[in-house]
């Protein structure tokens, strides 16, 4: 039987304005977690009922910990940010399907936008071969150094030009014009759509990690659906981001 | 430990205990079956099923609000054929009762689903004339006593299993609606469906839900639900399944004291996948604490 685990918070700090890194202890979740999956955190504290879906950033099998990086975007994540080191959270996971990693692929293009960047860390840890990472932020970049530590080449774009090139991640891709066999991407929907289009023009298969407002987080309520193609744009079906995703092939998504 | 009798009877169907799932919050039990033993539930009330597959409404379909949430899923379902093929055999593995929630846009569509279920091994039907998220059928039937009676009568004619009619709270007075359903032949009533609500994102100046409005559920609506169950219980003689914001055994007890025979847990499942089991335990503990041997003793047992 699956269950909601009690996980102790080992570390919790603000790493950039309104962006928090939380490390939780859970050997049960760690032993089966994959890059691109997420966990649902139950706040069970105040007015918010629904669990918060937070992507898994970094899995440490030796320590039995998960690193989660999240942005404070509303009341729920603000409540989460108030938890202190040593407190225990109720966590369900790992949830969903992660990125598809094939050992035959040697050249990887990894594209992150804003708070969609964290799950790409665990992905890059597991990719073998040449990895180029393209990151787009409004202002402050996060995790750039961590990607470099993992051996990836990192390119950054910021909208205000404070770091890297001035512009968005698509501007960056067009400027660098990388070559690869697979694209992995997580970020805002508009960016993912543009990445999918760019990948199609280049003839590179693209995986996108989608986000949607969720209720149950386990596939029962069908609250978090996205449209995917059966045969074409007109012949589509709803699929659950939590259970069937969050990673989909870009070509199957009806944007 | 002294054992209490939790058995209830809905229109001739005996349930091991009064706790079931609220339609639409639990799918057909597959997902929650990974977290709880479905055999412990009085019944699984499945998500509304229609004569053909429905795609439902666009996303976002979920918005969280103070002490509750809005949904505008819009009865997405795989259609009755797929349901009979996939979901009934799945649920039959468990020792629980199966209640199928019936969705439709027209009387004919409701009847089609009910007829298709005639030869299947399910226990009860729940007629959904109260979904606020679909334009046709659903709540259009549920807000007019004349329509409620007519659709209930037509469905009852073709129903092989006992019929529960699920009522909407989005009416001025729920009592005439409840009476109309009973007059039409309802064997039981379930209430309340969600309250029509809306949330606005003030930064984007747009409704949060793509469908603008949605059904409001969760603990915030419980007092409205308890009040309506009480009103309906005083007015009709059929069993009532009470729901609306039940999070704990204590919440469920309120509904039973208001006159409900059974209770359904909905939004609480999202906040805790084991909520139904905790509600069952909570009811048992209450009965033990107050010296009741049988849950039937508690129903409508308000002092003053």
Coordinates of C-alpha atoms in Angstrom, one line a residue:
Chain A
X1 CA 0.0 0.0 0.0
X2 CA 1.3 3.5 -0.9
X3 CA 1.2 6.1 1.9
X4 CA 1.8 9.6 2.9
X5 CA 5.2 9.8 4.6
X6 CA 6.3 11.9 7.5
X7 CA 9.4 13.6 6.4
X8 CA 11.7 15.6 8.5
X9 CA 13.0 18.9 7.1
X10 CA 16.8 18.7 7.3
X11 CA 17.5 22.1 5.6
X12 CA 15.3 25.0 4.6
X13 CA 16.5 28.3 3.3
X14 CA 15.8 31.1 0.8
X15 CA 18.3 30.8 -2.0
X16 CA 17.0 33.8 -4.1
X17 CA 14.2 36.3 -3.5
X18 CA 11.1 34.2 -2.9
X19 CA 12.8 31.0 -3.9
X20 CA 13.4 28.3 -1.3
X21 CA 15.4 25.2 -1.1
X22 CA 14.1 22.5 1.2
X23 CA 15.9 19.2 2.0
X24 CA 13.7 16.5 3.4
X25 CA 14.6 13.1 4.8
X26 CA 12.7 10.2 3.3
X27 CA 14.4 7.0 2.4
X28 CA 11.1 5.5 1.2
X29 CA 10.5 8.2 -1.4
X30 CA 14.2 8.5 -2.4
X31 CA 14.5 4.8 -3.2
X32 CA 12.1 5.0 -6.1
X33 CA 12.3 8.7 -7.1
X34 CA 13.2 9.5 -10.7
X35 CA 14.3 12.7 -12.4
X36 CA 11.2 14.7 -13.4
X37 CA 8.9 13.3 -10.8
X38 CA 7.4 15.4 -8.1
X39 CA 6.1 15.1 -4.5
X40 CA 2.8 16.4 -3.0
X41 CA 3.2 18.2 0.3
X42 CA 0.3 18.3 2.6
X43 CA 0.3 21.5 4.7
X44 CA -2.4 20.4 7.1
X45 CA -1.9 23.6 9.0
X46 CA -4.3 26.4 8.2
X47 CA -6.8 27.3 5.5
X48 CA -5.2 25.4 2.6
X49 CA -6.5 21.9 2.0
X50 CA -4.8 20.8 -1.2
X51 CA -1.4 19.3 -1.3
X52 CA 1.3 21.4 -3.1
X53 CA 3.0 19.6 -6.0
X54 CA 6.7 20.4 -5.8
X55 CA 9.2 19.0 -8.3
X56 CA 12.1 16.9 -7.2
X57 CA 15.4 18.8 -7.7
X58 CA 18.1 16.5 -6.4
X59 CA 18.0 13.0 -5.1
X60 CA 20.7 11.9 -2.6
X61 CA 20.4 8.2 -2.3
X62 CA 23.3 7.9 0.2
X63 CA 21.8 10.4 2.6
X64 CA 18.2 9.4 1.8
X65 CA 17.2 13.0 1.2
X66 CA 15.4 14.9 -1.5
X67 CA 16.1 18.5 -2.4
X68 CA 13.1 20.5 -3.4
X69 CA 13.3 24.0 -4.8
X70 CA 10.1 26.0 -5.0
X71 CA 8.9 29.6 -5.5
X72 CA 6.6 31.3 -3.2
X73 CA 3.8 32.1 -5.6
X74 CA 0.7 32.1 -3.4
X75 CA -0.7 31.4 0.1
X76 CA 0.1 27.7 0.0
X77 CA 3.8 28.1 -0.9
X78 CA 4.0 30.9 1.6
X79 CA 2.7 28.5 4.3
X80 CA 5.3 26.0 3.2
X81 CA 8.1 28.5 3.4
X82 CA 7.2 29.1 7.1
X83 CA 8.1 25.5 8.0
X84 CA 11.3 25.3 10.0
X85 CA 14.2 22.9 9.9
X86 CA 13.4 19.9 12.2
X87 CA 9.7 20.1 11.6
X88 CA 8.0 17.2 10.0
X89 CA 6.0 17.4 6.7
X90 CA 3.5 15.0 5.3
X91 CA 4.7 14.1 1.8
X92 CA 3.3 11.8 -0.8
X93 CA 5.5 10.6 -3.6
X94 CA 7.2 10.2 -5.9
X95 CA 4.4 11.1 -8.2
X96 CA 4.1 11.0 -12.0
X97 CA 6.3 10.0 -14.8
X98 CA 9.8 11.4 -15.0
X99 CA 11.9 12.3 -18.0
X100 CA 12.7 9.4 -20.4
X101 CA 16.4 8.8 -20.3
X102 CA 17.9 6.7 -23.0
X103 CA 21.6 5.6 -22.8
X104 CA 21.9 5.6 -26.6
X105 CA 21.5 9.4 -26.7
X106 CA 24.8 11.2 -26.5
X107 CA 24.0 14.9 -27.0
X108 CA 21.4 16.5 -24.7
X109 CA 19.8 19.9 -24.8
X110 CA 18.3 20.8 -21.4
X111 CA 16.1 23.9 -21.2
X112 CA 14.8 25.5 -18.1
X113 CA 12.6 28.6 -17.5
X114 CA 12.4 30.3 -14.1
X115 CA 11.1 28.1 -11.3
X116 CA 10.8 25.2 -13.8
X117 CA 14.6 24.8 -13.6
X118 CA 15.0 22.7 -10.4
X119 CA 13.9 19.2 -11.7
X120 CA 16.5 19.5 -14.5
X121 CA 19.3 19.1 -11.9
X122 CA 18.5 15.5 -11.2
X123 CA 18.0 14.9 -14.9
X124 CA 21.5 16.3 -15.8
X125 CA 23.0 14.2 -13.0
X126 CA 21.8 11.1 -14.8
X127 CA 22.4 12.1 -18.4
X128 CA 25.5 10.6 -20.0
X129 CA 27.4 12.4 -22.8
X130 CA 27.4 16.0 -23.8
X131 CA 24.9 18.1 -21.9
X132 CA 24.2 21.7 -22.8
X133 CA 21.9 23.6 -20.4
X134 CA 19.9 26.7 -21.5
X135 CA 18.3 28.7 -18.7
X136 CA 15.9 31.7 -18.9
X137 CA 15.0 33.9 -16.0
X138 CA 13.2 37.2 -15.4
X139 CA 16.0 38.5 -13.2
X140 CA 18.0 36.3 -10.9
X141 CA 19.4 33.1 -12.1
X142 CA 19.4 30.0 -9.9
X143 CA 21.3 26.7 -10.0
X144 CA 23.7 27.8 -12.7
X145 CA 26.7 26.7 -10.6
X146 CA 25.2 23.4 -9.8
X147 CA 24.7 22.5 -13.5
X148 CA 28.4 23.5 -14.0
X149 CA 29.4 21.2 -11.2
X150 CA 27.6 18.4 -12.9
X151 CA 29.8 19.0 -16.0
X152 CA 27.2 20.7 -18.2
X153 CA 27.8 23.7 -20.4
X154 CA 25.5 26.4 -19.2
X155 CA 24.0 29.4 -21.1
X156 CA 21.8 32.0 -19.3
X157 CA 19.4 34.6 -20.5
X158 CA 17.6 37.1 -18.3
X159 CA 14.8 39.4 -19.4
X160 CA 16.5 42.4 -17.8
X161 CA 20.0 41.5 -19.1
X162 CA 21.4 41.4 -15.6
X163 CA 23.0 38.0 -16.2
X164 CA 23.8 36.2 -19.5
X165 CA 22.3 37.6 -22.6
X166 CA 19.3 39.9 -22.5
X167 CA 16.2 38.1 -23.7
X168 CA 14.5 34.8 -23.2
X169 CA 15.6 31.3 -23.6
X170 CA 14.5 31.1 -27.2
X171 CA 16.7 34.1 -28.0
X172 CA 19.4 32.2 -26.4
X173 CA 18.8 29.0 -28.4
X174 CA 18.7 31.0 -31.6
X175 CA 22.0 32.7 -30.7
X176 CA 23.9 29.5 -29.7
X177 CA 22.1 27.2 -32.1
X178 CA 23.0 24.0 -30.3
X179 CA 22.9 20.6 -31.9
X180 CA 21.5 17.6 -30.0
X181 CA 19.5 14.4 -30.1
X182 CA 17.0 15.1 -27.3
X183 CA 15.5 18.1 -25.7
X184 CA 14.3 18.1 -22.1
X185 CA 12.4 21.1 -20.9
X186 CA 10.6 22.5 -17.9
X187 CA 9.2 26.0 -17.4
X188 CA 6.2 28.2 -18.2
X189 CA 3.8 26.9 -20.8
X190 CA 4.5 29.6 -23.3
X191 CA 8.2 28.8 -23.1
X192 CA 7.6 25.0 -23.5
X193 CA 5.4 25.7 -26.5
X194 CA 8.2 27.8 -28.1
X195 CA 10.8 25.1 -27.2
X196 CA 8.7 22.4 -28.8
X197 CA 8.4 24.5 -32.0
X198 CA 12.1 25.2 -32.0
X199 CA 12.8 21.5 -31.5
X200 CA 10.5 20.5 -34.3
X201 CA 12.2 23.0 -36.7
X202 CA 15.5 21.4 -35.8
X203 CA 14.1 17.9 -36.0
X204 CA 15.0 17.1 -32.3
X205 CA 12.6 15.1 -30.1
X206 CA 11.4 17.2 -27.2
X207 CA 10.2 16.2 -23.8
X208 CA 8.2 18.9 -21.9
X209 CA 7.3 18.9 -18.2
X210 CA 3.9 20.5 -17.8
X211 CA 2.3 22.2 -14.8
X212 CA -1.4 22.6 -14.0
X213 CA -3.5 23.4 -11.0
X214 CA -4.0 20.1 -9.2
X215 CA -6.4 18.9 -6.4
X216 CA -5.8 15.2 -5.5
X217 CA -2.4 14.8 -7.2
X218 CA -2.9 11.1 -7.7
X219 CA -5.0 11.0 -10.8
X220 CA -8.5 10.6 -9.3
X221 CA -10.0 14.1 -9.7
X222 CA -9.1 14.8 -13.3
X223 CA -8.6 18.5 -12.2
X224 CA -5.2 18.9 -13.8
X225 CA -5.8 17.8 -17.4
X226 CA -3.9 18.9 -20.5
X227 CA -4.9 18.3 -24.1
X228 CA -2.9 15.7 -26.0
X229 CA -3.3 14.5 -29.6
X230 CA -4.7 11.1 -30.4
X231 CA -4.1 11.4 -34.1
X232 CA -4.1 15.2 -34.8
X233 CA -5.0 18.6 -33.3
X234 CA -8.7 17.9 -33.8
X235 CA -8.7 14.4 -32.4
X236 CA -7.5 15.1 -28.9
X237 CA -7.9 13.7 -25.4
X238 CA -7.5 15.0 -21.9
X239 CA -4.7 13.5 -19.9
X240 CA -3.8 14.0 -16.3
X241 CA -0.6 16.1 -15.7
X242 CA -0.2 14.4 -12.3
X243 CA -0.6 10.8 -13.3
X244 CA 0.0 10.6 -17.1
X245 CA 2.7 13.4 -16.9
X246 CA 4.1 15.7 -15.9
X247 CA 6.5 14.9 -18.7
X248 CA 5.0 14.5 -22.1
X249 CA 6.4 14.5 -25.6
X250 CA 6.2 18.0 -27.0
X251 CA 4.7 16.7 -30.3
X252 CA 1.7 15.1 -28.5
X253 CA 0.6 18.2 -26.6
X254 CA -2.1 20.4 -28.1
X255 CA -0.7 23.8 -27.1
Chain B
X1 CA -13.1 -3.4 22.6
X2 CA -16.9 -3.3 22.4
X3 CA -18.0 -3.4 18.8
X4 CA -20.7 -1.1 17.5
X5 CA -23.1 -1.8 14.7
X6 CA -22.2 0.5 11.8
X7 CA -24.5 -1.2 9.2
X8 CA -27.0 1.0 7.4
X9 CA -29.6 0.2 4.8
X10 CA -30.2 2.3 1.7
X11 CA -33.3 1.2 -0.2
X12 CA -32.8 -2.4 0.6
X13 CA -29.1 -2.4 0.1
X14 CA -27.1 -3.1 3.2
X15 CA -23.8 -1.2 3.7
X16 CA -21.2 -2.3 6.2
X17 CA -20.9 1.3 7.4
X18 CA -22.3 4.7 6.4
X19 CA -19.2 6.1 4.8
X20 CA -19.0 6.4 1.1
X21 CA -17.1 8.6 -1.4
X22 CA -18.6 11.7 -3.0
X23 CA -18.9 11.3 -6.7
X24 CA -16.2 13.0 -8.7
X25 CA -13.6 13.1 -6.0
X26 CA -12.6 9.4 -6.1
X27 CA -12.7 8.4 -9.8
X28 CA -13.7 4.7 -9.7
X29 CA -11.4 4.0 -6.8
X30 CA -8.4 2.8 -8.7
X31 CA -6.1 5.6 -7.6
X32 CA -7.2 5.7 -3.9
X33 CA -7.2 1.9 -3.9
X34 CA -3.4 2.3 -3.7
X35 CA -3.7 4.2 -0.4
X36 CA -6.6 2.5 1.3
X37 CA -8.4 -0.8 1.3
X38 CA -11.6 -0.1 -0.6
X39 CA -13.3 -3.0 1.1
X40 CA -13.4 -0.9 4.3
X41 CA -15.8 1.6 2.7
X42 CA -19.5 1.4 3.0
X43 CA -19.7 2.1 -0.7
X44 CA -17.7 3.6 -3.6
X45 CA -19.7 6.2 -5.4
X46 CA -18.0 6.6 -8.7
X47 CA -17.4 9.6 -10.8
X48 CA -20.4 10.6 -13.0
X49 CA -20.7 8.5 -16.2
X50 CA -22.6 9.4 -19.3
X51 CA -23.8 7.5 -22.3
X52 CA -20.8 8.6 -24.4
X53 CA -17.3 9.8 -23.4
X54 CA -17.3 13.5 -22.3
X55 CA -14.2 15.6 -22.4
X56 CA -15.2 18.1 -19.7
X57 CA -14.1 21.7 -19.5
X58 CA -10.8 23.3 -20.3
X59 CA -8.0 23.8 -17.7
X60 CA -7.5 25.4 -15.2
X61 CA -10.3 23.4 -13.5
X62 CA -9.2 23.8 -9.9
X63 CA -9.0 26.8 -7.7
X64 CA -8.3 26.8 -4.0
X65 CA -10.3 29.1 -1.7
X66 CA -10.5 29.7 2.0
X67 CA -11.4 26.4 3.6
X68 CA -12.4 24.9 0.4
X69 CA -12.0 24.7 -3.4
X70 CA -13.7 25.2 -6.7
X71 CA -13.7 22.7 -9.5
X72 CA -15.0 23.0 -13.1
X73 CA -14.1 19.6 -14.3
X74 CA -17.4 19.3 -16.1
X75 CA -18.1 15.6 -15.8
X76 CA -15.2 14.3 -17.9
X77 CA -15.8 10.6 -18.2
X78 CA -15.0 7.7 -20.5
X79 CA -18.6 6.8 -21.3
X80 CA -20.7 3.9 -20.0
X81 CA -19.2 1.2 -22.3
X82 CA -15.7 1.8 -21.1
X83 CA -16.9 2.1 -17.5
X84 CA -18.7 -1.3 -17.6
X85 CA -15.7 -2.9 -19.2
X86 CA -13.0 -1.5 -17.0
X87 CA -14.3 0.0 -13.7
X88 CA -17.0 -2.5 -12.6
X89 CA -14.7 -5.5 -12.8
X90 CA -12.1 -3.5 -10.9
X91 CA -14.5 -2.6 -8.1
X92 CA -15.9 -6.1 -7.9
X93 CA -12.6 -7.3 -6.5
X94 CA -13.5 -5.4 -3.3
X95 CA -16.0 -6.2 -0.6
X96 CA -17.9 -2.9 -0.9
X97 CA -21.0 -1.6 -2.6
X98 CA -20.9 0.1 -5.9
X99 CA -23.0 3.2 -6.5
X100 CA -22.9 4.6 -10.1
X101 CA -23.4 8.3 -10.5
X102 CA -25.3 8.9 -13.8
X103 CA -24.7 12.0 -15.9
X104 CA -26.6 13.1 -18.9
X105 CA -27.7 16.1 -21.0
X106 CA -31.2 14.8 -21.7
X107 CA -33.6 12.4 -20.2
X108 CA -32.9 10.0 -23.0
X109 CA -29.1 10.1 -22.2
X110 CA -29.8 9.4 -18.5
X111 CA -32.0 6.5 -19.4
X112 CA -29.5 5.1 -21.8
X113 CA -26.8 4.9 -19.1
X114 CA -29.3 3.4 -16.6
X115 CA -30.4 0.8 -19.1
X116 CA -26.8 -0.2 -19.9
X117 CA -26.3 -0.8 -16.2
X118 CA -29.4 -2.9 -15.9
X119 CA -27.6 -6.2 -16.3
X120 CA -24.4 -5.3 -14.4
X121 CA -23.6 -6.2 -10.9
X122 CA -23.8 -2.8 -9.3
X123 CA -25.8 -1.9 -6.2
X124 CA -27.3 1.5 -6.5
X125 CA -27.7 4.3 -9.0
X126 CA -27.2 8.0 -8.2
X127 CA -28.9 10.4 -10.6
X128 CA -26.8 13.5 -11.0
X129 CA -29.2 16.3 -11.8
X130 CA -27.1 18.8 -9.9
X131 CA -23.7 19.3 -11.5
X132 CA -23.1 23.1 -11.8
X133 CA -20.4 22.7 -14.4
X134 CA -22.4 21.6 -17.5
X135 CA -24.7 23.7 -19.5
X136 CA -27.3 21.1 -20.4
X137 CA -28.7 18.4 -18.2
X138 CA -27.1 18.5 -14.8
X139 CA -28.3 21.3 -12.7
X140 CA -30.8 22.5 -15.3
X141 CA -32.9 19.5 -14.3
X142 CA -32.1 19.9 -10.6
X143 CA -33.4 23.4 -9.9
X144 CA -37.0 23.0 -11.1
X145 CA -39.3 20.7 -9.1
X146 CA -41.4 19.8 -12.1
X147 CA -38.3 18.7 -14.1
X148 CA -36.9 16.9 -11.1
X149 CA -40.1 14.8 -10.8
X150 CA -40.2 14.1 -14.5
X151 CA -36.6 13.0 -15.0
X152 CA -36.7 10.9 -11.8
X153 CA -39.9 9.2 -13.0
X154 CA -38.5 8.5 -16.5
X155 CA -35.2 7.1 -15.1
X156 CA -37.0 5.1 -12.4
X157 CA -39.1 3.4 -15.1
X158 CA -35.9 1.8 -16.7
X159 CA -33.8 1.4 -13.5
X160 CA -33.2 -2.1 -12.3
X161 CA -31.3 -0.9 -9.2
X162 CA -32.6 1.4 -6.5
X163 CA -32.3 5.0 -7.4
X164 CA -30.7 7.8 -5.4
X165 CA -31.3 11.4 -6.7
X166 CA -28.5 13.8 -6.0
X167 CA -29.7 17.3 -5.3
X168 CA -28.1 20.7 -5.8
X169 CA -28.0 23.4 -3.1
X170 CA -28.2 26.1 -5.7
X171 CA -31.9 26.7 -5.2
X172 CA -34.0 29.0 -3.1
X173 CA -35.6 26.2 -1.2
X174 CA -34.4 22.6 -1.4
X175 CA -37.5 21.1 0.2
X176 CA -39.8 21.2 -2.8
X177 CA -37.0 19.8 -4.9
X178 CA -36.5 16.9 -2.5
X179 CA -40.2 16.2 -2.4
X180 CA -40.4 16.3 -6.2
X181 CA -37.7 13.7 -6.5
X182 CA -39.4 11.4 -4.0
X183 CA -42.7 11.9 -5.8
X184 CA -40.9 10.9 -9.0
X185 CA -39.9 7.7 -7.4
X186 CA -36.5 8.3 -5.8
X187 CA -35.6 5.6 -3.3
X188 CA -33.1 7.8 -1.6
X189 CA -31.6 11.3 -1.8
X190 CA -28.1 12.5 -1.7
X191 CA -27.1 16.1 -0.9
X192 CA -25.5 18.5 -1.3
X193 CA -23.7 18.8 -4.6
X194 CA -21.3 21.7 -4.8
X195 CA -22.3 25.4 -4.5
X196 CA -21.8 27.5 -7.5
X197 CA -18.8 29.8 -6.9
X198 CA -16.2 31.9 -8.5
X199 CA -12.6 33.1 -7.8
X200 CA -10.9 36.0 -9.4
X201 CA -7.2 36.4 -9.9
X202 CA -6.8 40.1 -9.0
X203 CA -3.3 40.4 -10.5
X204 CA -4.5 39.2 -13.9
X205 CA -8.0 40.5 -13.5
X206 CA -9.4 37.2 -14.8
X207 CA -11.4 34.3 -13.3
X208 CA -9.0 31.6 -12.1
X209 CA -11.1 28.8 -13.7
X210 CA -11.2 28.6 -17.4
X211 CA -14.9 28.0 -17.2
X212 CA -15.2 31.2 -15.0
X213 CA -17.4 29.5 -12.4
X214 CA -17.2 26.2 -10.6
X215 CA -18.5 24.0 -7.8
X216 CA -17.5 25.1 -4.3
X217 CA -16.7 22.2 -1.9
X218 CA -14.8 21.6 1.3
X219 CA -15.2 22.3 5.0
X220 CA -16.4 25.9 4.3
X221 CA -19.7 24.6 2.9
X222 CA -20.5 22.2 5.7
X223 CA -23.0 24.4 7.7
X224 CA -25.0 24.9 4.5
X225 CA -25.0 21.1 3.8
X226 CA -26.0 20.2 7.4
X227 CA -28.8 22.7 7.3
X228 CA -30.2 21.3 4.0
X229 CA -29.9 17.7 5.2
X230 CA -31.9 18.7 8.3
X231 CA -34.6 20.4 6.3
X232 CA -34.9 17.6 3.8
X233 CA -34.9 14.9 6.5
X234 CA -37.9 16.6 8.2
X235 CA -39.8 16.7 4.9
X236 CA -39.3 13.3 3.3
X237 CA -39.3 9.6 4.4
X238 CA -36.5 8.2 2.2
X239 CA -32.9 7.7 3.3
X240 CA -30.6 10.6 2.9
X241 CA -26.9 10.5 2.1
X242 CA -25.4 13.6 3.5
X243 CA -22.3 15.3 2.2
X244 CA -20.6 18.7 2.0
X245 CA -17.3 19.4 3.7
X246 CA -17.0 16.2 5.8
X247 CA -13.4 16.0 7.0
X248 CA -13.7 14.0 10.2
X249 CA -15.9 11.6 12.0
X250 CA -17.3 14.5 14.0
X251 CA -18.4 16.2 10.8
X252 CA -20.1 13.0 9.7
X253 CA -21.9 12.7 13.1
X254 CA -23.3 16.2 12.5
X255 CA -24.9 15.0 9.3
X256 CA -26.3 11.8 10.9
X257 CA -27.8 13.8 13.7
X258 CA -29.3 16.1 11.1
X259 CA -31.1 13.1 9.7
X260 CA -28.7 11.4 7.2
X261 CA -28.5 7.6 7.0
X262 CA -25.2 7.6 5.1
X263 CA -22.5 10.1 4.5
X264 CA -20.1 10.8 1.7
X265 CA -16.5 12.1 1.9
X266 CA -15.3 14.2 -1.0
X267 CA -12.8 17.1 -0.9
X268 CA -11.3 15.6 2.2
X269 CA -9.8 12.8 0.1
X270 CA -7.6 15.4 -1.6
X271 CA -6.3 16.7 1.7
X272 CA -5.6 13.2 3.0
X273 CA -6.0 10.1 0.8
X274 CA -6.9 8.1 3.9
X275 CA -9.7 10.5 5.0
X276 CA -12.5 8.0 4.4
X277 CA -11.0 5.5 6.8
X278 CA -10.4 8.2 9.4
X279 CA -14.0 9.2 9.1
X280 CA -15.2 5.6 9.7
X281 CA -12.9 5.4 12.8
X282 CA -14.1 8.7 14.1
X283 CA -17.8 7.7 13.8
X284 CA -17.0 4.4 15.7
X285 CA -15.2 6.3 18.4
X286 CA -18.1 8.7 18.8
X287 CA -20.6 5.8 19.1
X288 CA -18.4 4.1 21.7
X289 CA -17.8 7.3 23.7
X290 CA -21.5 8.1 23.9
X291 CA -22.7 4.6 24.5
X292 CA -24.5 3.9 21.3
X293 CA -24.5 0.3 20.1
X294 CA -26.0 0.9 16.7
X295 CA -25.6 3.8 14.4
X296 CA -29.3 3.8 13.6
X297 CA -29.9 5.1 17.1
X298 CA -28.1 8.3 16.2
X299 CA -29.9 9.2 13.0
X300 CA -31.9 12.4 13.5
X301 CA -31.4 12.1 17.2
X302 CA -31.3 15.7 18.0
X303 CA -32.2 16.8 21.5
X304 CA -34.2 20.0 21.0

